[in-house]
Coordinates of C-alpha atoms and ligand atoms in Angstrom, one line a residue:
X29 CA 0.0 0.0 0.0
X30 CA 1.3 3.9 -0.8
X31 CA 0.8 6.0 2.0
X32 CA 0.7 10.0 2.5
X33 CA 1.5 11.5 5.9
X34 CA 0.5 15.2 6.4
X35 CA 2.5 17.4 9.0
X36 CA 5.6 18.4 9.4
X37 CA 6.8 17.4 13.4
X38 CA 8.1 15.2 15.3
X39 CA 4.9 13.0 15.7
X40 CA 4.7 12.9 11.6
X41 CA 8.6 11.7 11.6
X42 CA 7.8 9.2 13.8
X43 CA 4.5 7.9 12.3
X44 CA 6.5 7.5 8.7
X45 CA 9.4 5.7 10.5
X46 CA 7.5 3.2 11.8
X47 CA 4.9 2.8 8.6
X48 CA 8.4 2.1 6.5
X49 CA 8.8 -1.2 8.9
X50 CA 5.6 -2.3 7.5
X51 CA 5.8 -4.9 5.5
X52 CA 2.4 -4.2 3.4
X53 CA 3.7 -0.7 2.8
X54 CA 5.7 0.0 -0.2
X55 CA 5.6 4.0 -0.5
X56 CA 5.2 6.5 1.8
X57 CA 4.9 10.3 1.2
X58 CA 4.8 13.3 3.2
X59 CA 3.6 16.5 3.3
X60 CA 5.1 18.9 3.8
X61 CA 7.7 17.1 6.2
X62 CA 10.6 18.3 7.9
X63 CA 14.8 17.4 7.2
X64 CA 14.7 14.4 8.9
X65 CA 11.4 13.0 7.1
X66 CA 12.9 13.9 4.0
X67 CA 15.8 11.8 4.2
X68 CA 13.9 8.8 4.5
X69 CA 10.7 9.9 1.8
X70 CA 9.4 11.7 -0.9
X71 CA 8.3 15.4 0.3
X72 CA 5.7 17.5 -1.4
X73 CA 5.7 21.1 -0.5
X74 CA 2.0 22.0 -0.1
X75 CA 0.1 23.7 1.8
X76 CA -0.8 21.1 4.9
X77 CA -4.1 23.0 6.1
X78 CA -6.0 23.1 2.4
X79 CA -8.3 20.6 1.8
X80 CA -8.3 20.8 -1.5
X81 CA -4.5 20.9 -2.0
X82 CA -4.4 17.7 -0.2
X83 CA -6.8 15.6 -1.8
X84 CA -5.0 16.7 -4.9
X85 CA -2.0 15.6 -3.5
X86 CA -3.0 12.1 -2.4
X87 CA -5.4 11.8 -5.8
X88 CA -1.9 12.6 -8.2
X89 CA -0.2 10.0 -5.9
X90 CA -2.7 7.3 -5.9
X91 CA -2.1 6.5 -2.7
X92 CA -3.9 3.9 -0.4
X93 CA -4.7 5.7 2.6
X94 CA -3.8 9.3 4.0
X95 CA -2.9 9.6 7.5
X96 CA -2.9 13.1 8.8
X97 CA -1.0 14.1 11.7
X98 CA -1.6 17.9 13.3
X99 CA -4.7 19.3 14.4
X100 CA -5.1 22.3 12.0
X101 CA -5.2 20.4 8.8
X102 CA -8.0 18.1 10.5
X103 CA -10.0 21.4 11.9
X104 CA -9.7 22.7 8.8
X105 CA -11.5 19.5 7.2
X106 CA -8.7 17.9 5.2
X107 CA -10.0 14.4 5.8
X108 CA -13.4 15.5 4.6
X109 CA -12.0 16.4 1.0
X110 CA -9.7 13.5 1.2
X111 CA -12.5 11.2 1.8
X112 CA -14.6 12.9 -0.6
X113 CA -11.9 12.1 -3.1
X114 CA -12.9 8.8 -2.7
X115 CA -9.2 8.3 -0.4
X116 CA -9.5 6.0 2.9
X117 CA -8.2 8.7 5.6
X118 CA -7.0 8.0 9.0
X119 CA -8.1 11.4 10.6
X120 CA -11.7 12.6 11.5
X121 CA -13.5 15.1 9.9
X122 CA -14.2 18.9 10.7
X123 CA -16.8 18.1 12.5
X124 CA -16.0 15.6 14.4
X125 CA -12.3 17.3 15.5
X126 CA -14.4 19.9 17.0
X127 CA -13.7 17.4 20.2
X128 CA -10.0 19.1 20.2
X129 CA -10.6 22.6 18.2
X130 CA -14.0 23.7 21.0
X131 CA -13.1 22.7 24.6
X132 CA -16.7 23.7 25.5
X133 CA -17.8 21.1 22.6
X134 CA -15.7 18.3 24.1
X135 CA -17.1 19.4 27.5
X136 CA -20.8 18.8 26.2
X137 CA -19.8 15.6 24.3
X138 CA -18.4 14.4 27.6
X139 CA -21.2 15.0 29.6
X140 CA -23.6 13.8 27.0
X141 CA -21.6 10.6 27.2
X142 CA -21.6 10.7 30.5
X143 CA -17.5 10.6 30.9
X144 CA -16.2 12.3 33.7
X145 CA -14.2 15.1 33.8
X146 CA -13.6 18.3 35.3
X147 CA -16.8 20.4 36.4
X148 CA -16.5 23.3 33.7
X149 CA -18.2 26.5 33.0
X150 CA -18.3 28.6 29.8
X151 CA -17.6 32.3 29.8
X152 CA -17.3 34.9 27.3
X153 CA -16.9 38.2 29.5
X154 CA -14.8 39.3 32.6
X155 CA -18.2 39.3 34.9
X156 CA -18.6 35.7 33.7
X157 CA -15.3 34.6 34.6
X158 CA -14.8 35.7 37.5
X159 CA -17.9 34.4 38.6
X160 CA -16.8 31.1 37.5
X161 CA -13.2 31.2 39.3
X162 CA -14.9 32.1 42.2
X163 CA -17.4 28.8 42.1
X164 CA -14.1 26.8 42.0
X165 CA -11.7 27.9 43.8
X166 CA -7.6 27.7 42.9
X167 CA -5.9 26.7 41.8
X168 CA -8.1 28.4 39.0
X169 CA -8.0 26.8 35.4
X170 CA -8.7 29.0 32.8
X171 CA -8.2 27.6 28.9
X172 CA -9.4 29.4 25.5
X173 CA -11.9 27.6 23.7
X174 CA -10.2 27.5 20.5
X175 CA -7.0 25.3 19.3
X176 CA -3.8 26.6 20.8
X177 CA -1.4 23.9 20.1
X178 CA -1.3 22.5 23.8
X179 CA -0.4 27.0 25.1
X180 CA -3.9 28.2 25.9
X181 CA -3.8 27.4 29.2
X182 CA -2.9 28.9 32.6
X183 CA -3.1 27.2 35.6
X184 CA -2.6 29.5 38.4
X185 CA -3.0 30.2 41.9
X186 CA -3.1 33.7 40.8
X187 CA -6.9 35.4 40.6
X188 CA -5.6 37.9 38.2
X189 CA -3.3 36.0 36.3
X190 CA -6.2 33.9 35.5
X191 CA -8.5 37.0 35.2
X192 CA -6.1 38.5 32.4
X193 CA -5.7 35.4 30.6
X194 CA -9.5 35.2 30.1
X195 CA -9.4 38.4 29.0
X196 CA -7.4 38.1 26.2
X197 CA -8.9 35.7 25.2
X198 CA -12.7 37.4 25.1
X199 CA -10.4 40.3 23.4
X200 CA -10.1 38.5 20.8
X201 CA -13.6 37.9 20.6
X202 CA -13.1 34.3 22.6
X203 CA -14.9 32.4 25.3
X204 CA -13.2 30.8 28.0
X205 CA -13.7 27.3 29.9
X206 CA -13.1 27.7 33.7
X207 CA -12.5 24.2 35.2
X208 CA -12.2 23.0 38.7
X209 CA -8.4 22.0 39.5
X210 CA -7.6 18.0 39.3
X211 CA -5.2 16.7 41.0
X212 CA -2.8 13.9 40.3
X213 CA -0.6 12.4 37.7
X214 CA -1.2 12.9 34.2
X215 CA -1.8 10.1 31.4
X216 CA -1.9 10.1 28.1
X217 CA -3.7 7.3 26.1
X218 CA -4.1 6.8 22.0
X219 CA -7.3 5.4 21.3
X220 CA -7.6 4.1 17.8
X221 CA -11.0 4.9 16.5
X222 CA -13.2 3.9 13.3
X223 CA -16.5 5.0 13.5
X224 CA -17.7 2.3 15.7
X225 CA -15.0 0.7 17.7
X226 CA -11.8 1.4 20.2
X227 CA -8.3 0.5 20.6
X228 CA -6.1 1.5 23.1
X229 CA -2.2 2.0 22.4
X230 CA 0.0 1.9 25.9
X231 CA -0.1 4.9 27.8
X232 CA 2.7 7.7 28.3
X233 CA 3.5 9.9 30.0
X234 CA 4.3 13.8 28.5
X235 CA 6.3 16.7 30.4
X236 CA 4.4 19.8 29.3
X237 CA 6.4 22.3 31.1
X238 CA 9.5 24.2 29.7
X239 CA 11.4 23.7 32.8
X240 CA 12.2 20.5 35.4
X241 CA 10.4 20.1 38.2
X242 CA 6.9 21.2 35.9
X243 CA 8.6 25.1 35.7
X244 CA 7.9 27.4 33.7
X245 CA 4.8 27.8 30.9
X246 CA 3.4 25.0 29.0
X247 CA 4.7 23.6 25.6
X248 CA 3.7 21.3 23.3
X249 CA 4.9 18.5 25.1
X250 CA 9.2 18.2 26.1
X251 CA 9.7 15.1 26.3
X252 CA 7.1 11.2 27.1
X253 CA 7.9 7.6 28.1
X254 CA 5.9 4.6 28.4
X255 CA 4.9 2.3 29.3
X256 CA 3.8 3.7 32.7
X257 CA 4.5 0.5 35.3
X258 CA 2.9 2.8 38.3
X259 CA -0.1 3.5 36.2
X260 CA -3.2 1.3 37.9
X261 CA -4.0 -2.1 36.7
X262 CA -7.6 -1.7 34.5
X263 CA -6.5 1.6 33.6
X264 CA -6.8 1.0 29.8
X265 CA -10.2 -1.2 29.8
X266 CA -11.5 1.9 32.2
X267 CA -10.7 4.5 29.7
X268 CA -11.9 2.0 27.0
X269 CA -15.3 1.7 28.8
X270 CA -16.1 4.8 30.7
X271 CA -14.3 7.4 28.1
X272 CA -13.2 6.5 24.7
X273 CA -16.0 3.2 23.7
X274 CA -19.1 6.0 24.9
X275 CA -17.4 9.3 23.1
X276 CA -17.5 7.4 19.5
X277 CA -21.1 5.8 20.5
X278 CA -22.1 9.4 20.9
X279 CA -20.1 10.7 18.3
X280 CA -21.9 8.2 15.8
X281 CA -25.0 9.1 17.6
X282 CA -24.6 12.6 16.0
X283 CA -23.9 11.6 12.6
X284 CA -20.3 12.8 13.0
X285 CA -18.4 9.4 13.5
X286 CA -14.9 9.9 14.7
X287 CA -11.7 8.3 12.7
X288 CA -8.8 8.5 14.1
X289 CA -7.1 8.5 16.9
X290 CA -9.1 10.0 20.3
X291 CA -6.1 11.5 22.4
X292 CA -7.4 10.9 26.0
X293 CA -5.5 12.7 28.4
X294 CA -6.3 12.0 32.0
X295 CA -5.5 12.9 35.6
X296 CA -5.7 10.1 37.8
X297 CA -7.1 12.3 41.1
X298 CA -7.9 10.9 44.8
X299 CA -11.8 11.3 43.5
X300 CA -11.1 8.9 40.8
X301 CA -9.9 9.4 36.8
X302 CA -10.9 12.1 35.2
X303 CA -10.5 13.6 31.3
X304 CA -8.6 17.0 31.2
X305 CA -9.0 17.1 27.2
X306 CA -9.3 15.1 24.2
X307 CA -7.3 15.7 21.3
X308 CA -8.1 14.2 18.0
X309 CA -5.1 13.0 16.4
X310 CA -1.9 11.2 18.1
X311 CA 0.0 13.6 20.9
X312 CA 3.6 14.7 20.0
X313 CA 6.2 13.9 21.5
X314 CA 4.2 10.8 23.0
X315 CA 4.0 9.3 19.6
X316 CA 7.3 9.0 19.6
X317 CA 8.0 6.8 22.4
X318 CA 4.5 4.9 21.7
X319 CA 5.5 3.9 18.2
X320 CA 8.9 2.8 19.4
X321 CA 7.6 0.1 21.0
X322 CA 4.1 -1.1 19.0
X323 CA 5.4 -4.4 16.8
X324 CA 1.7 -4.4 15.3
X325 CA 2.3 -2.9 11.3
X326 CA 1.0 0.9 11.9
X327 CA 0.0 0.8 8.1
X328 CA -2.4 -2.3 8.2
X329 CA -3.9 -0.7 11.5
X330 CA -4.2 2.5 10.4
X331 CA -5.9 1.8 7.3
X332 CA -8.3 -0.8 9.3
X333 CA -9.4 2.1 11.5
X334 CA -9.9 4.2 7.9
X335 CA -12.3 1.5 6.7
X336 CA -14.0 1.1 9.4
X337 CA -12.5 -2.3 10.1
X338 CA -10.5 -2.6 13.5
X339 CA -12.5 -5.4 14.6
X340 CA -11.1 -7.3 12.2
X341 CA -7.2 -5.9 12.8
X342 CA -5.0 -7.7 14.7
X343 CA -4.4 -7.9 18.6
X344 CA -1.6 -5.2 19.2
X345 CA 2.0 -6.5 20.0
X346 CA 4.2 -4.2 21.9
X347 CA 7.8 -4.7 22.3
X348 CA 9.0 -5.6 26.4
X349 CA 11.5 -2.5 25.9
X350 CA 10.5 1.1 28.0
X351 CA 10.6 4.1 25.6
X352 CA 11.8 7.5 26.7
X353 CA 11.8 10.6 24.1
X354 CA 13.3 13.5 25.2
X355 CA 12.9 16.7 23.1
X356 CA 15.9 19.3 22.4
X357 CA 14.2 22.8 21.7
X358 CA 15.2 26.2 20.6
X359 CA 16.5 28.9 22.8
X360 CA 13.3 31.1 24.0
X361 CA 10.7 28.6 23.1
X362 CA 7.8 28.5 23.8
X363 CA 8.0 32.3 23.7
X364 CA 9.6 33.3 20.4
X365 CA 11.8 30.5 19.5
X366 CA 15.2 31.2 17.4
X367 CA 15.6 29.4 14.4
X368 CA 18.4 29.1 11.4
X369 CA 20.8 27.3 13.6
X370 CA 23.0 24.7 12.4
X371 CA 22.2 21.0 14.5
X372 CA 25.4 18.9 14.6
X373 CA 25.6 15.2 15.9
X374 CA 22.8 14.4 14.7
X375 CA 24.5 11.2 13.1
X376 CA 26.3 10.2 16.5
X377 CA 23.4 9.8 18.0
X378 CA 21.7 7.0 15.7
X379 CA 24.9 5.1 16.0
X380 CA 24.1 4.7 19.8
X381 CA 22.8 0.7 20.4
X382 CA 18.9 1.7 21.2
X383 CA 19.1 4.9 20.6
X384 CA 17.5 7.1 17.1
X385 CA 16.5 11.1 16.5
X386 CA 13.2 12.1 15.2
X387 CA 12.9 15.4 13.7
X388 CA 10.4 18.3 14.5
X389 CA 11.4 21.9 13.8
X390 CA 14.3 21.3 11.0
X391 CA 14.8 22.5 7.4
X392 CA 17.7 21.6 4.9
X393 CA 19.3 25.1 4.8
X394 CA 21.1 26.3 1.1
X395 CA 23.8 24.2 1.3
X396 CA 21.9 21.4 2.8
X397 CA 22.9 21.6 6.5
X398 CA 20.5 20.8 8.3
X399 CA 19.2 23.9 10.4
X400 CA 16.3 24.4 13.2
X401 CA 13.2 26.1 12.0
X402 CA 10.8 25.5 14.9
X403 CA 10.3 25.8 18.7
X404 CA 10.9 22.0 19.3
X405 CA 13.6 20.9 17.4
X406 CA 14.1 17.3 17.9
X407 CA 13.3 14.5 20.2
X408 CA 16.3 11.5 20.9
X409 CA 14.6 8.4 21.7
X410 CA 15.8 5.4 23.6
X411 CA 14.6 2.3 24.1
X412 CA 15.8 0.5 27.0
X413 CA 15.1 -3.0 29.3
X414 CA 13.7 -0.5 31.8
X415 CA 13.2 3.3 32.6
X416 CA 16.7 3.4 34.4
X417 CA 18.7 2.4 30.9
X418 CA 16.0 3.9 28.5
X419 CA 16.5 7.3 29.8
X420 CA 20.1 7.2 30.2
X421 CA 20.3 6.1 26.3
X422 CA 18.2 9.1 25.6
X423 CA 20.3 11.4 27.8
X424 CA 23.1 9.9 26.0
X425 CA 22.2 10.7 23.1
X426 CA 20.8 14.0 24.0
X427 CA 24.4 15.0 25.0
X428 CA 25.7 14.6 21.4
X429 CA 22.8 17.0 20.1
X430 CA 25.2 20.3 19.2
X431 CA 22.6 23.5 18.6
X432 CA 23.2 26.7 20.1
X433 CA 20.7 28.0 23.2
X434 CA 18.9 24.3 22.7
X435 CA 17.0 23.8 25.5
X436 CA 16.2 20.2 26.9
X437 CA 14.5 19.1 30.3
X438 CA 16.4 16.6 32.0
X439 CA 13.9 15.2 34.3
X440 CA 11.6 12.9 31.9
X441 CA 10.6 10.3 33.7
X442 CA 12.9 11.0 36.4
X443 CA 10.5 10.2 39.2
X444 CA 9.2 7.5 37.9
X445 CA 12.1 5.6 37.3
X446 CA 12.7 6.3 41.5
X447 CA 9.4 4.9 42.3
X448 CA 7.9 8.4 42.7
X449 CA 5.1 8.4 41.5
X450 CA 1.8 7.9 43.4
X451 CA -1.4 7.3 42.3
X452 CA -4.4 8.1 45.0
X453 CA -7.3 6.1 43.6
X454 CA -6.6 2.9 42.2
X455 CA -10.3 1.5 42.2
X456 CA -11.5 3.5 38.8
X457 CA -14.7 4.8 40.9
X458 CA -14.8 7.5 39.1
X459 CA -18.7 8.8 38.7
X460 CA -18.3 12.5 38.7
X461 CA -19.9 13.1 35.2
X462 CA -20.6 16.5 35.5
X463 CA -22.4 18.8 33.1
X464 CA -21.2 21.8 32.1
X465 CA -23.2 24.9 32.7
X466 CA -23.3 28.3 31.3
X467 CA -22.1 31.1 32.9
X468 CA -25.4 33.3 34.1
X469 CA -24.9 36.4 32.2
Ligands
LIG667 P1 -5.1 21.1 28.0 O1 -4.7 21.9 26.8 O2 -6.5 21.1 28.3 O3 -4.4 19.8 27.8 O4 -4.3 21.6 29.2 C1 -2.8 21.7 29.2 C2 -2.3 21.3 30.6 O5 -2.9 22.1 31.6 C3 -2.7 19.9 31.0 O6 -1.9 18.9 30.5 C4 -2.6 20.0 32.5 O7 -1.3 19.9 32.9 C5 -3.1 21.4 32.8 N1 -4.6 21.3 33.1 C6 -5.6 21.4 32.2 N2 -6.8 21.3 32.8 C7 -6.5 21.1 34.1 C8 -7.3 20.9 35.3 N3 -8.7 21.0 35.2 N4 -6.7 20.7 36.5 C9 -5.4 20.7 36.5 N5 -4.5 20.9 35.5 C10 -5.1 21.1 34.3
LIG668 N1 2.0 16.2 24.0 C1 0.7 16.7 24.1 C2 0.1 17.0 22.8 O1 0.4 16.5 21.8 O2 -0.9 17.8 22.8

């Protein structure tokens, strides 16, 4: 089968890496890619986020199935014309990534479904919102409603911190959700969807904060590992029955059945487990330490979940190794990252036993040097017989890694590889579904 990946990150890199080990795949293409993508496939320099550009794209290249990668493309309904194009696509449509692109529309979905998450209000002025922090308390949650690649939101203990983030959000003619605070360690967890029915991938873990110790503003995501041997047994079938299985019932319920993958990410509080957000495509840099390890063929399974057909796919296999990606970023990221620098070492680094670089932010500069050109640059990842080796192979190989200012945390999955990590409910009694309400004007 010929295969066209769309996006240009670390996550993309990672899903065409491990689609080349599948035997049933004999092309892949990408779109628009990065330097390290490049190297190992076709590029096509198009614009990622037009529909129609896309389905042009995968039409020319008679490909089999298009898997898109980034949110934007997928709010901006490139599987829609893809699909329309008569094109299997592993990606949902507009409507149905509205579960990522409108918190206050996952919010409802969730409480239609009756998954439960954090009690949530919607406000669209400064009365509103302050009305709403007060009703919960801090640490006060505040996100924007639209997509904001993982930044729009401050948690703070900080009334007016959280007051002026809502505001610029409604300046911009935005709502806000306000959320209770939930406490406890955070999960991520892949659910392949088709329409109708769920898989699970292993969960991660992701380090959203610039600096150790959770410092600093969000990111995207600076480093993941998994599998998570402290998460609680039944964790998986939990988020299988109580989340993931009853969001694409409702979802189909709607008319708007959701392909792809349902990004679940959790917080596993005393009160039980609990949904911060859903996402609608695979989390980056997760993806790169979950596809490290998943043996199953990503292109059969992909295009399964396209047709409609994952009952019929095959029982995952996952390798016995731990995965650890750690992500070297620009100086001043995420604020106003610097970009143009030249990236050396790059090549000692894949010669390390275990050890291989995915590409995010990179170009090929004029004389085809390989230079940054994004926030996060690149992620190393290991794999390892446990934590303890995995993320010394990473570090390893992080250590190589030559770009001037790059920026790297060196804590992922520090405290769980010390036993560190504690989980206060392990019994999955979670029955908090709670609706959201409106703010009263
Ligand atoms: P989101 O974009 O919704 O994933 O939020 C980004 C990050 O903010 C999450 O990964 C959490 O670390 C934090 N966060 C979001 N919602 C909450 C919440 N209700 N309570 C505590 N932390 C939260
Ligand atoms: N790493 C989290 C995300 O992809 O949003």
């Amino acid at each position: 089968m010929k295969v066209l990946v769309i996006g240009p990150g670390g996550r993309e890199h990672a899903i065409v890496r491990s689609l080349l080990a599948d035997p049933n795949v004999s092309e892949v293409h990408a779109a628009p890619g990065n330097a390290g993508i490049g190297k190992l496939v076709p590029t096509h320099a198009i614009d990622a986020n037009d529909p129609d550009a896309v389905a042009a794209l995968a039409t020319k290249l008679t490909v089999d199935l298009v898997v898109v990668g980034p949110e934007a493309p997928l709010a901006a309904g490139v599987s829609d014309a893809v699909r329309a194009a008569g094109i299997p696509v592993f990606g949902p449509s507009k409507a149905a990534a509205q579960l990522e692109a409108s918190k206050a529309f996952a919010k409802q979905v969730m409480a239609e479904a009756g998954v439960p998450t954090a009690m949530a209000r919607v406000a669209s002025n400064a009365e509103e919102a302050a009305d709403a922090l007060d009703t919960f308390g801090a640490p006060y949650v505040v996100k924007d409603d639209g997509l904001a690649a993982g930044k729009g939101v401050v948690v703070t203990k900080n009334r007016d911190e959280a007051l002026a983030h809502a505001q610029t959000c409604f300046d911009v003619g935005g709502s806000v959700v306000i959320e209770e605070f939930l406490d406890g360690p955070e999960v991520s967890v892949f659910v392949l969807c088709d329409g109708r029915n769920t898989v699970a991938l292993s969960p991660a873990q992701d380090f959203k904060r610039i600096f150790d110790n959770d410092e600093g503003p969000n990111t995207g995501g600076m480093g993941a590992y998994t599998p998570l041997e402290w998460a609680p047994e039944g964790l998986v079938q939990e988020v299988i029955d109580r989340v993931a299985q009853p969001t694409v019932n409702e979802m189909a319920r709607r008319g708007t059945p959701f392909v792809g993958v349902l990004f679940v990410g959790l917080a596993l509080t005393k009160r039980g487990t609990r949904v911060i957000e859903f996402n609608v495509r695979f989390g980056d840099p997760e993806t790169q330490a979950v596809l490290a390890r998943l043996k199953t063929p990503l292109g059969s399974l992909l295009l399964a979940a396209a047709k409609g057909e994952l009952d019929k796919a095959e029982e995952l296999r996952w390798s016995k190794d731990t995965a650890v990606a750690v992500v070297v970023a620009s100086e001043n990221y995420p604020d106003t990252p610097r970009t143009g620098d030249r990236i050396r070492g790059l090549k000692k680094v894949d010669e390390l036993e275990g050890v291989h670089v995915i590409h995010a932010g990179t170009k090929l500069d004029e004389e085809g040097k390989v230079v940054s050109a994004g926030g996060r640059v690149l992620a190393v990842v290991a794999l390892g017989t446990d934590l303890v080796e995995a993320r010394e192979r990473a570090y390893d190989g992080v250590e190589l890694v030559q770009l001037e200012g790059g920026q790297f945390r060196t804590d992922i999955g520090r405290k769980a590889a010390r036993g560190e990590i504690k989980v206060a409910s392990t019994n999955g009694s979670a029955t908090g579904t709670l609706p959201v309400t409106k703010a009263k004007a």
